[in-house]
PDB file of C-alpha atoms and ligand atoms in Angstrom:
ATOM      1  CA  UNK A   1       0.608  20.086   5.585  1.00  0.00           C
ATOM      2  CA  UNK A   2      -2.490  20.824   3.850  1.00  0.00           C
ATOM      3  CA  UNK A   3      -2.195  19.722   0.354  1.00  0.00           C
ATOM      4  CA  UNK A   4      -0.337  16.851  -0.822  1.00  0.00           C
ATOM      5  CA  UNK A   5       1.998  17.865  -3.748  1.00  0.00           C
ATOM      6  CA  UNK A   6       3.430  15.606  -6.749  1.00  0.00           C
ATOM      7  CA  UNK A   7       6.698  15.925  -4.096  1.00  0.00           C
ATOM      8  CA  UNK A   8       4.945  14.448  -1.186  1.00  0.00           C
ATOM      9  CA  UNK A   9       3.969  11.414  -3.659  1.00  0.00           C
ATOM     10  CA  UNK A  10       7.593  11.261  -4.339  1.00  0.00           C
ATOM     11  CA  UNK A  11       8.747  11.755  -1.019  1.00  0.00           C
ATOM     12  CA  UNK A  12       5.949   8.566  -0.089  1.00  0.00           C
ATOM     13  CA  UNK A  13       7.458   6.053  -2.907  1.00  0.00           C
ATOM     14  CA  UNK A  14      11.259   6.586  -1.275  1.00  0.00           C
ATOM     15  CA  UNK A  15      10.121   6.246   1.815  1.00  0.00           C
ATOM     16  CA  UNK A  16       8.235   3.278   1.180  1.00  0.00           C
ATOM     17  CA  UNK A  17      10.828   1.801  -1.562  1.00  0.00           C
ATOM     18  CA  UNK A  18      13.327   2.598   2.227  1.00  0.00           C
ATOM     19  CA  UNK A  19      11.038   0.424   4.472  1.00  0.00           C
ATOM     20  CA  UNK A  20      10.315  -2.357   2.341  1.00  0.00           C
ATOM     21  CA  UNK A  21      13.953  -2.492   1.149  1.00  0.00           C
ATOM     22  CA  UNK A  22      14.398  -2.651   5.567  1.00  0.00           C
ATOM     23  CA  UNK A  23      11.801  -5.264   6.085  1.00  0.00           C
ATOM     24  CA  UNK A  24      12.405  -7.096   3.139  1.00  0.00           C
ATOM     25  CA  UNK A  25      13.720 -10.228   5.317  1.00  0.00           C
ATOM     26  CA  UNK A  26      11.036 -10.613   7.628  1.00  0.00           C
ATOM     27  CA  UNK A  27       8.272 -10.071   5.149  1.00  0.00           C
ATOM     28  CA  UNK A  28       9.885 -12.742   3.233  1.00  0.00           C
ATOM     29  CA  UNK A  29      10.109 -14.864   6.881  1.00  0.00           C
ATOM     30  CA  UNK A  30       6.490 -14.257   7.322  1.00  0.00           C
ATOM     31  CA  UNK A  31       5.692 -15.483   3.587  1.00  0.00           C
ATOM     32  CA  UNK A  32       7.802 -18.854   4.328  1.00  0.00           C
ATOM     33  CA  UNK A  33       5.391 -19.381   7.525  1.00  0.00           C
ATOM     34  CA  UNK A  34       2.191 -19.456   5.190  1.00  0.00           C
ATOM     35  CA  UNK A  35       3.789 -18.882   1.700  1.00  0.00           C
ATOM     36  CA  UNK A  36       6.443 -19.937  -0.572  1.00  0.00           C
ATOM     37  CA  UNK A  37       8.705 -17.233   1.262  1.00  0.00           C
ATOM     38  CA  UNK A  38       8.809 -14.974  -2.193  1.00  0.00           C
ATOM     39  CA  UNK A  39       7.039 -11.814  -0.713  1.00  0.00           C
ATOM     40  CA  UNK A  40       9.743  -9.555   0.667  1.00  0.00           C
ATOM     41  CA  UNK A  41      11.705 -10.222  -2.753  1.00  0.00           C
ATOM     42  CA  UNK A  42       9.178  -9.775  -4.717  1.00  0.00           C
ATOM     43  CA  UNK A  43       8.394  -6.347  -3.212  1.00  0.00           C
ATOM     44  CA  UNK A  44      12.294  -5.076  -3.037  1.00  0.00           C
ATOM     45  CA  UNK A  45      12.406  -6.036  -6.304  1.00  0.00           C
ATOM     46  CA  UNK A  46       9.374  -4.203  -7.486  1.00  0.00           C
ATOM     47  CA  UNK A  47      10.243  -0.824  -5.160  1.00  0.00           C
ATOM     48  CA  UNK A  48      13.835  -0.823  -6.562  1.00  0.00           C
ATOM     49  CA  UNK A  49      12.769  -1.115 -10.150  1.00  0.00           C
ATOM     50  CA  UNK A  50      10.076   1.792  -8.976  1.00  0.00           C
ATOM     51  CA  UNK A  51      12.809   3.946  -7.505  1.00  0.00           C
ATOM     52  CA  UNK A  52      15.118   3.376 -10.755  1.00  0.00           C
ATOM     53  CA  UNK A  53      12.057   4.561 -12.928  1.00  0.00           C
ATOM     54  CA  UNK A  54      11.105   7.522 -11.214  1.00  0.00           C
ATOM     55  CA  UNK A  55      15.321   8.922 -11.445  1.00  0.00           C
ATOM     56  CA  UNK A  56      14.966   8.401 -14.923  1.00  0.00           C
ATOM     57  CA  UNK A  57      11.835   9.679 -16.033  1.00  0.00           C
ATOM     58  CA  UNK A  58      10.067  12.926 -14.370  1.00  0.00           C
ATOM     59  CA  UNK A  59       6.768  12.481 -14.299  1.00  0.00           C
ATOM     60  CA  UNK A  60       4.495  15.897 -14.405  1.00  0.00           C
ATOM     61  CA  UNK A  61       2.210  15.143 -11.636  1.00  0.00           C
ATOM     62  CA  UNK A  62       0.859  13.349  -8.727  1.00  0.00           C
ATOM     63  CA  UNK A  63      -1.208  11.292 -11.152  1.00  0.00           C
ATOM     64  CA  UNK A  64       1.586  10.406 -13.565  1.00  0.00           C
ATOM     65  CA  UNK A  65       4.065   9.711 -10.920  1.00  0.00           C
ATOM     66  CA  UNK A  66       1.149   6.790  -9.565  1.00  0.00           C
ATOM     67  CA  UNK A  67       1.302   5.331 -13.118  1.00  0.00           C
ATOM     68  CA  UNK A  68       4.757   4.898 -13.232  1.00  0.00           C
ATOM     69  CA  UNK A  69       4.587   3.238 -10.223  1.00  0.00           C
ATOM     70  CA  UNK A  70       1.576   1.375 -10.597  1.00  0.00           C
ATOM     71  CA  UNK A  71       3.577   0.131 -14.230  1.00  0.00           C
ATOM     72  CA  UNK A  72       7.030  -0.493 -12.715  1.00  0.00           C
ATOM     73  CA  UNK A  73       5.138  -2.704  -9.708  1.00  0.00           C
ATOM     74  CA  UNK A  74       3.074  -4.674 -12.542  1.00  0.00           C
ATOM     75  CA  UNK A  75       5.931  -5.288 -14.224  1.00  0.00           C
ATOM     76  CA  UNK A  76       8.158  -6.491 -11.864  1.00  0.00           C
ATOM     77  CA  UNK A  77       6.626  -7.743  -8.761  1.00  0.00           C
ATOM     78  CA  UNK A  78       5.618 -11.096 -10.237  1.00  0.00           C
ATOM     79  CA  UNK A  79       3.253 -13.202  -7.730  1.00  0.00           C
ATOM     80  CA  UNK A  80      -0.292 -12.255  -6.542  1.00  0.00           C
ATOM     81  CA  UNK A  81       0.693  -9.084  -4.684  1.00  0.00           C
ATOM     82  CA  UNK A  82       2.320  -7.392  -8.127  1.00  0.00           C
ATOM     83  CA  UNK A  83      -0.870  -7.419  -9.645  1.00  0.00           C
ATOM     84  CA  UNK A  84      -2.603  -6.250  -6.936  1.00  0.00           C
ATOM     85  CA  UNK A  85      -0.602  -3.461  -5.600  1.00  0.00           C
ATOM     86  CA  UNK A  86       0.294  -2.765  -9.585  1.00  0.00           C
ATOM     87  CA  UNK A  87      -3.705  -2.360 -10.220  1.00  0.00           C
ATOM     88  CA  UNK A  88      -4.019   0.039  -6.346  1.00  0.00           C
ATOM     89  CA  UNK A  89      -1.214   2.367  -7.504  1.00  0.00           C
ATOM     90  CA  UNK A  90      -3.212   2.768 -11.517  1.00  0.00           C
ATOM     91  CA  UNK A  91      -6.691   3.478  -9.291  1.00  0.00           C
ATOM     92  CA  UNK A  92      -4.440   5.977  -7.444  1.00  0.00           C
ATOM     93  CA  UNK A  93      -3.510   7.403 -10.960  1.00  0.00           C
ATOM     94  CA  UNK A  94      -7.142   7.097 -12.436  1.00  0.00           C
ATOM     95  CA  UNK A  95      -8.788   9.432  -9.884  1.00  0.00           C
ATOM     96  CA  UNK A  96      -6.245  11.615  -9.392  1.00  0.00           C
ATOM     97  CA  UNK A  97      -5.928  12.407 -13.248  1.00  0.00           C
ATOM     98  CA  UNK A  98      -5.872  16.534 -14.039  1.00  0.00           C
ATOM     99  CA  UNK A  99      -4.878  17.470 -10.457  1.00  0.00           C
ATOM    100  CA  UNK A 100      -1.888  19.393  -9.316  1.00  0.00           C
ATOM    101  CA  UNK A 101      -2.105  19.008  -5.721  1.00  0.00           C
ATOM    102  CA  UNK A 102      -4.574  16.676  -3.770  1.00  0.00           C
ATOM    103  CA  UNK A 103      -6.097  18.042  -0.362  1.00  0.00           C
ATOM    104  CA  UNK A 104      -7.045  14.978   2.168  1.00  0.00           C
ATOM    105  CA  UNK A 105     -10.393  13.860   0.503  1.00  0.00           C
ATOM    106  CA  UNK A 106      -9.122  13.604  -2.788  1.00  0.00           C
ATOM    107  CA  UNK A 107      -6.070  11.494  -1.573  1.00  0.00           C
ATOM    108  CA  UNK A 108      -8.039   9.304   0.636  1.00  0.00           C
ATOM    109  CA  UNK A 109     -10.606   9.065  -2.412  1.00  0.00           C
ATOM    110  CA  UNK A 110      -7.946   7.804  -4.591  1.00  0.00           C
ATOM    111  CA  UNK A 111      -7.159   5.371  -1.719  1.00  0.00           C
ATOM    112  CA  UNK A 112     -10.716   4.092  -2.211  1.00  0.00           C
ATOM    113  CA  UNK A 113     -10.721   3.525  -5.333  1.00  0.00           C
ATOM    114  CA  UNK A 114      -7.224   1.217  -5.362  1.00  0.00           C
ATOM    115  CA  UNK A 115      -9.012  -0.963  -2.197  1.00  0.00           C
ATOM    116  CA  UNK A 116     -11.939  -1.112  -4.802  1.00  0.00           C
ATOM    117  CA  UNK A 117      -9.587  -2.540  -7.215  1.00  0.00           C
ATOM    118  CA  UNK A 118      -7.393  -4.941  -5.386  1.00  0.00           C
ATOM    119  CA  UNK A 119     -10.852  -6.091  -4.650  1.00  0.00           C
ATOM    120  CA  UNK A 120     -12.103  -6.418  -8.183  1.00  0.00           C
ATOM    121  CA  UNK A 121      -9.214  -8.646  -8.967  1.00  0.00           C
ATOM    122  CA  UNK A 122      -8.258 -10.557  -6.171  1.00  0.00           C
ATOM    123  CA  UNK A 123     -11.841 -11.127  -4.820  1.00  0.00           C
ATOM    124  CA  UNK A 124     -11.392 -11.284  -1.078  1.00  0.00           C
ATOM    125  CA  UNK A 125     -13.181  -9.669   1.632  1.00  0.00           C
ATOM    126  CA  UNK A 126     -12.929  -8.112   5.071  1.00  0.00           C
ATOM    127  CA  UNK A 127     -11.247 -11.351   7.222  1.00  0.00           C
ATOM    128  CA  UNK A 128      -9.953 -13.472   4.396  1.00  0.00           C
ATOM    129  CA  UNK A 129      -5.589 -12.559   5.797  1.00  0.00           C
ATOM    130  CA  UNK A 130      -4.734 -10.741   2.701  1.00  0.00           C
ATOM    131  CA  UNK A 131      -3.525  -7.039   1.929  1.00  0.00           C
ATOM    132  CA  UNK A 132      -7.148  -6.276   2.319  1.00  0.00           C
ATOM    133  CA  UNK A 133      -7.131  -6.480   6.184  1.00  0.00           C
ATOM    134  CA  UNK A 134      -4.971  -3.712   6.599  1.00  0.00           C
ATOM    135  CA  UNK A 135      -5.367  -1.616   3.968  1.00  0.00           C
ATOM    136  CA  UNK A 136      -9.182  -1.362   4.897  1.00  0.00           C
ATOM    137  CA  UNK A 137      -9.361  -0.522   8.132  1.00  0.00           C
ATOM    138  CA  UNK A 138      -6.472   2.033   8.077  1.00  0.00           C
ATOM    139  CA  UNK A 139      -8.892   3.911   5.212  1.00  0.00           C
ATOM    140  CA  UNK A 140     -11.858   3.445   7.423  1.00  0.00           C
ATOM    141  CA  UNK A 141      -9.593   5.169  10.541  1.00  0.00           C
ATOM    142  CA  UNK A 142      -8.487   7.830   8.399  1.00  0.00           C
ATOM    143  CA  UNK A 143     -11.935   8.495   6.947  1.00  0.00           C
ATOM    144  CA  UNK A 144     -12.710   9.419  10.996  1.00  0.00           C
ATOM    145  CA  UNK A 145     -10.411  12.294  10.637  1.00  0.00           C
ATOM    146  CA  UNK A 146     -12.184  15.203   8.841  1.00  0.00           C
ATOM    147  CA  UNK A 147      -9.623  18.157  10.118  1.00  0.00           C
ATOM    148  CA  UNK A 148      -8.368  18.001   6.613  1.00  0.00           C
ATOM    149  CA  UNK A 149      -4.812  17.467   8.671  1.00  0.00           C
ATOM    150  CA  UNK A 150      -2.541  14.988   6.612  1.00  0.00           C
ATOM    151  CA  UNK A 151      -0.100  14.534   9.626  1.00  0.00           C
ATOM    152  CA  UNK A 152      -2.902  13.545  11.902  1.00  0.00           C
ATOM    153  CA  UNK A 153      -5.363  10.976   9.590  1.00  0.00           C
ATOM    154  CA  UNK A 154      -2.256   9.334   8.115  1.00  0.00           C
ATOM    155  CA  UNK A 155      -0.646   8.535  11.293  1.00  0.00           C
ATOM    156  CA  UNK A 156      -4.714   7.341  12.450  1.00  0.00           C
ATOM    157  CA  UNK A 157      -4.288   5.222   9.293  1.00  0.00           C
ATOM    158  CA  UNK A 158      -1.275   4.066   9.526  1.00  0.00           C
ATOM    159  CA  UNK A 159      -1.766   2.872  13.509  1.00  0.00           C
ATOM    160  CA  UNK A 160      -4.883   1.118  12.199  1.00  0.00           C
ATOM    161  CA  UNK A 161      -2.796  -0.591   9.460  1.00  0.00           C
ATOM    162  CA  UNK A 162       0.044  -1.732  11.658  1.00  0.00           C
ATOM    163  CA  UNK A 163      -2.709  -3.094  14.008  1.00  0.00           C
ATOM    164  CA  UNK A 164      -5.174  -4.617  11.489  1.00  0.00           C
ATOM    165  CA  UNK A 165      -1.792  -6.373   9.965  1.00  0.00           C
ATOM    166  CA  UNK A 166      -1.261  -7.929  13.731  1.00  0.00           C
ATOM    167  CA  UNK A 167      -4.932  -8.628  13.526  1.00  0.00           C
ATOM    168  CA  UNK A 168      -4.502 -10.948  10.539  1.00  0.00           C
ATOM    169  CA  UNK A 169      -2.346 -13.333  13.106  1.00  0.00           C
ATOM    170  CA  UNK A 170      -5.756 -15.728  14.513  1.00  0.00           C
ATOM    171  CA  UNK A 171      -7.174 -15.373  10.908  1.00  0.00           C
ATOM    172  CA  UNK A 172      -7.636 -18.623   8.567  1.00  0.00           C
ATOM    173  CA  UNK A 173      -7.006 -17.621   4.732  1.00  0.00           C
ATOM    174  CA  UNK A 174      -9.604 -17.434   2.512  1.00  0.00           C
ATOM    175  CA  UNK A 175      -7.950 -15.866  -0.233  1.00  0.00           C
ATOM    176  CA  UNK A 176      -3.560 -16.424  -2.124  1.00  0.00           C
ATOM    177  CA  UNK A 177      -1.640 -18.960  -1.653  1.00  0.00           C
ATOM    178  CA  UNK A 178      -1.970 -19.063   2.494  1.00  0.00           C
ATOM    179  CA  UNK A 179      -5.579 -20.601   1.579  1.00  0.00           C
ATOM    180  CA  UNK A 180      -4.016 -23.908   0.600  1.00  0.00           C
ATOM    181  CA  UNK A 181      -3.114 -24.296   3.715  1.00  0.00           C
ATOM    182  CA  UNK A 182      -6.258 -24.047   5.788  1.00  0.00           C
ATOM    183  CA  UNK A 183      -6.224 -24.093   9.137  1.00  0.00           C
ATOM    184  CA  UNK A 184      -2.687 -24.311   9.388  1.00  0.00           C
ATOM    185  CA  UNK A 185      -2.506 -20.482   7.985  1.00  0.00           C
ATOM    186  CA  UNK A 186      -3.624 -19.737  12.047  1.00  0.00           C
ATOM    187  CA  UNK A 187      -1.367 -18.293  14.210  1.00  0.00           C
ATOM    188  CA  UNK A 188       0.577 -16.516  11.413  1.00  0.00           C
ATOM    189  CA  UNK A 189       1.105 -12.511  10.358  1.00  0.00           C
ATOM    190  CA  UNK A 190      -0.064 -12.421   6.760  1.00  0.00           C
ATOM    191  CA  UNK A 191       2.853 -10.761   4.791  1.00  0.00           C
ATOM    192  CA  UNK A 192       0.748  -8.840   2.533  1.00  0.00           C
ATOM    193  CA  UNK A 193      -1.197  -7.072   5.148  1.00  0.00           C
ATOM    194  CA  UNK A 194       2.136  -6.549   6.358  1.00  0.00           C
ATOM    195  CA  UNK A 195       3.610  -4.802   3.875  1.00  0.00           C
ATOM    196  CA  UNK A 196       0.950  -2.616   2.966  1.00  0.00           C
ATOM    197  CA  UNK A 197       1.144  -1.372   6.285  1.00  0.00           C
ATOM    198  CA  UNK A 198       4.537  -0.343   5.472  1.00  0.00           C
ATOM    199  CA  UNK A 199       2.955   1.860   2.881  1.00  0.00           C
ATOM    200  CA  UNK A 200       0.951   3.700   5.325  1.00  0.00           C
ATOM    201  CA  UNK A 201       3.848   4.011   8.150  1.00  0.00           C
ATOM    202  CA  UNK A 202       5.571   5.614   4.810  1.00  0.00           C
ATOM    203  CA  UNK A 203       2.621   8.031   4.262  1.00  0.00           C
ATOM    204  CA  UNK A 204       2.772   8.866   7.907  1.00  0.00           C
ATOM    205  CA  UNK A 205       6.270   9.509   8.506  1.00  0.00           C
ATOM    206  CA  UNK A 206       6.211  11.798   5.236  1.00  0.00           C
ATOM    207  CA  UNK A 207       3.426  14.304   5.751  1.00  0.00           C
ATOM    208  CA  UNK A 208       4.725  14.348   9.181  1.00  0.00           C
ATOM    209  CA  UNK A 209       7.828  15.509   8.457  1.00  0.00           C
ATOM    210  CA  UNK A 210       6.902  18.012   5.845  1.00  0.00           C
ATOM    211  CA  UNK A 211       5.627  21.569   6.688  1.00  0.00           C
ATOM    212  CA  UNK A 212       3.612  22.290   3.237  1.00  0.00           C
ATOM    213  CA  UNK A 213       3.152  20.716   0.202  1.00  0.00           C
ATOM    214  CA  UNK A 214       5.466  22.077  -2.398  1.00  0.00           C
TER     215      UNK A 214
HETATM  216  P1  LIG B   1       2.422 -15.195  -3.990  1.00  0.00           P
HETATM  217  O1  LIG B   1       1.392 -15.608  -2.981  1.00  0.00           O
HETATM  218  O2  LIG B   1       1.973 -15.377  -5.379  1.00  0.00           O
HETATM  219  O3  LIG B   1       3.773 -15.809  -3.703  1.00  0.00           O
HETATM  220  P2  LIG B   1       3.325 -12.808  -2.670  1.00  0.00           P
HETATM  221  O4  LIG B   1       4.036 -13.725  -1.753  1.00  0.00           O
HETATM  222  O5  LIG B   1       4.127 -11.703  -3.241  1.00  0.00           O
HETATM  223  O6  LIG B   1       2.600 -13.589  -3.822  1.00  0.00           O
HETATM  224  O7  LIG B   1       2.123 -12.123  -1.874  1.00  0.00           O
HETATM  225  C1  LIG B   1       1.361 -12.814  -0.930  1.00  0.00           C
HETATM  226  C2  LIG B   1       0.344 -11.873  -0.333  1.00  0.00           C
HETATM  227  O8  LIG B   1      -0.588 -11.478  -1.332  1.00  0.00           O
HETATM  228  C3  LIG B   1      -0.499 -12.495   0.753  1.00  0.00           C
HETATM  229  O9  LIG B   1       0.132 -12.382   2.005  1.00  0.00           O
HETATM  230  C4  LIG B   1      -1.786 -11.725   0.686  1.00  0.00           C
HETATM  231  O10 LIG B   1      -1.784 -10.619   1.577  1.00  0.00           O
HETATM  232  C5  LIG B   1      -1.809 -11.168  -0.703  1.00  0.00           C
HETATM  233  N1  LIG B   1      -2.904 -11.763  -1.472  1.00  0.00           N
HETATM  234  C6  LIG B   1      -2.933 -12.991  -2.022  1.00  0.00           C
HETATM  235  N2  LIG B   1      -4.103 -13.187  -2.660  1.00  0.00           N
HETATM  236  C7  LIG B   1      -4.833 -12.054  -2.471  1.00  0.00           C
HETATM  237  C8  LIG B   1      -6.136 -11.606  -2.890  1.00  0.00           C
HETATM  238  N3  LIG B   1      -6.929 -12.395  -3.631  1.00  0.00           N
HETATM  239  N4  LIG B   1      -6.548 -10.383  -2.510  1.00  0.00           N
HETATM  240  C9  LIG B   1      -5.745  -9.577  -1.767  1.00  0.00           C
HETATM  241  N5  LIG B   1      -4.516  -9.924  -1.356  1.00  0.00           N
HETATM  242  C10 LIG B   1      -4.065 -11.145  -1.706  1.00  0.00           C
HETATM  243 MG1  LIG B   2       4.734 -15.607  -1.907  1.00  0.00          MG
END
């Protein structure tokens, strides 16, 4: 797979809407550790509103289909991950505006940009136990990866995020809801590093399991 396709996006959102519908429970148990336990509801809820608007309404390309889903997730997700991951997938949409098909660069661009925005709004860096910590380093491991090969830098990226989310476990928050906890917030996964790794296991499994983008 060379090119990622307005299909591939599509083929991305089901798979993640799958996995997050899957690991719904224990991203909710890891949210009651260091949260009010909302997290894996909130994001089934979101995906499954996502996965209701896409049936409904084609949308005409890769960028349209991110709106939609960057929409749906603002819309619906409710706590400080729907604005966040709401405000990633509308970067996503942004930069990929006017293209049919997205080769590597451009889709790990786009991927830049939404880690840029998360960041504008939700102010947390590198270390702070929030979606940052995965989503971060699973760019910076795919950015390694210059064979233009989707199959190989996404599953690079999505190692790095699965990692980088058991990473988070030692850290103290900095940053949500886990802050008010302080140092009690050690020893815990943090369940929106968690889920965003789902995204990129999602990514992974899809341009893995397609030949071409079509
Ligand atoms: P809430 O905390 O409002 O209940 P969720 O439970 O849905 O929202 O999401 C919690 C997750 O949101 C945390 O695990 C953390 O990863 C992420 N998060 C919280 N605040 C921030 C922030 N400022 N920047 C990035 N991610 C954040
Ligand atoms: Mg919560």
């Amino acid at each position: 797979m060379e090119v990622f396709s307005l299909k591939d996006a599509r083929s991305w959102i089901d798979e993640t809407a799958r996995l997050i519908a899957e690991n719904a429970s224990n991203l909710t148990e890891l949210d009651s550790a260091i949260g009010d336990g909302d997290h894996g509801t909130n994001m089934n809820r979101g995906f499954t509103a996502v996965e209701k608007k896409l049936e409904a309404t084609q949308a005409s390309d890769v960028s349209a289909l991110f709106k939609q889903v960057g929409m749906t997730l603002l819309s619906t997700v409710g706590g400080a991950a729907g604005p966040l991951y709401g405000g990633f997938f509308l970067a996503l949409a942004r930069v990929t505006a006017g293209k049919q098909m997205l080769n590597d660069r451009e889709l790990l661009q786009s991927f830049r940009e939404g880690l840029a925005d998360i960041q504008r709004r939700g102010k947390a860096q590198i270390g702070d136990k929030t979606i940052v910590d995965s989503l971060a380093p699973a760019l910076n491991a795919w950015e390694t990866r210059t064979d233009n090969n989707f199959a190989s830098a996404t599953t690079c990226a999505a190692t790095a995020a699965a990692e980088a989310a058991k990473a988070t476990i030692p850290m103290l928050a900095l940053k949500g809801r886990a802050s008010y906890l302080g140092e009690r917030s050690i020893g815990h996964q943090d369940p929106g590093a968690t889920s965003c790794a789902l995204l990129f296991q999602a990514l992974a499994s899809v341009c893995n399991s397609n030949g071409a983008g079509g």
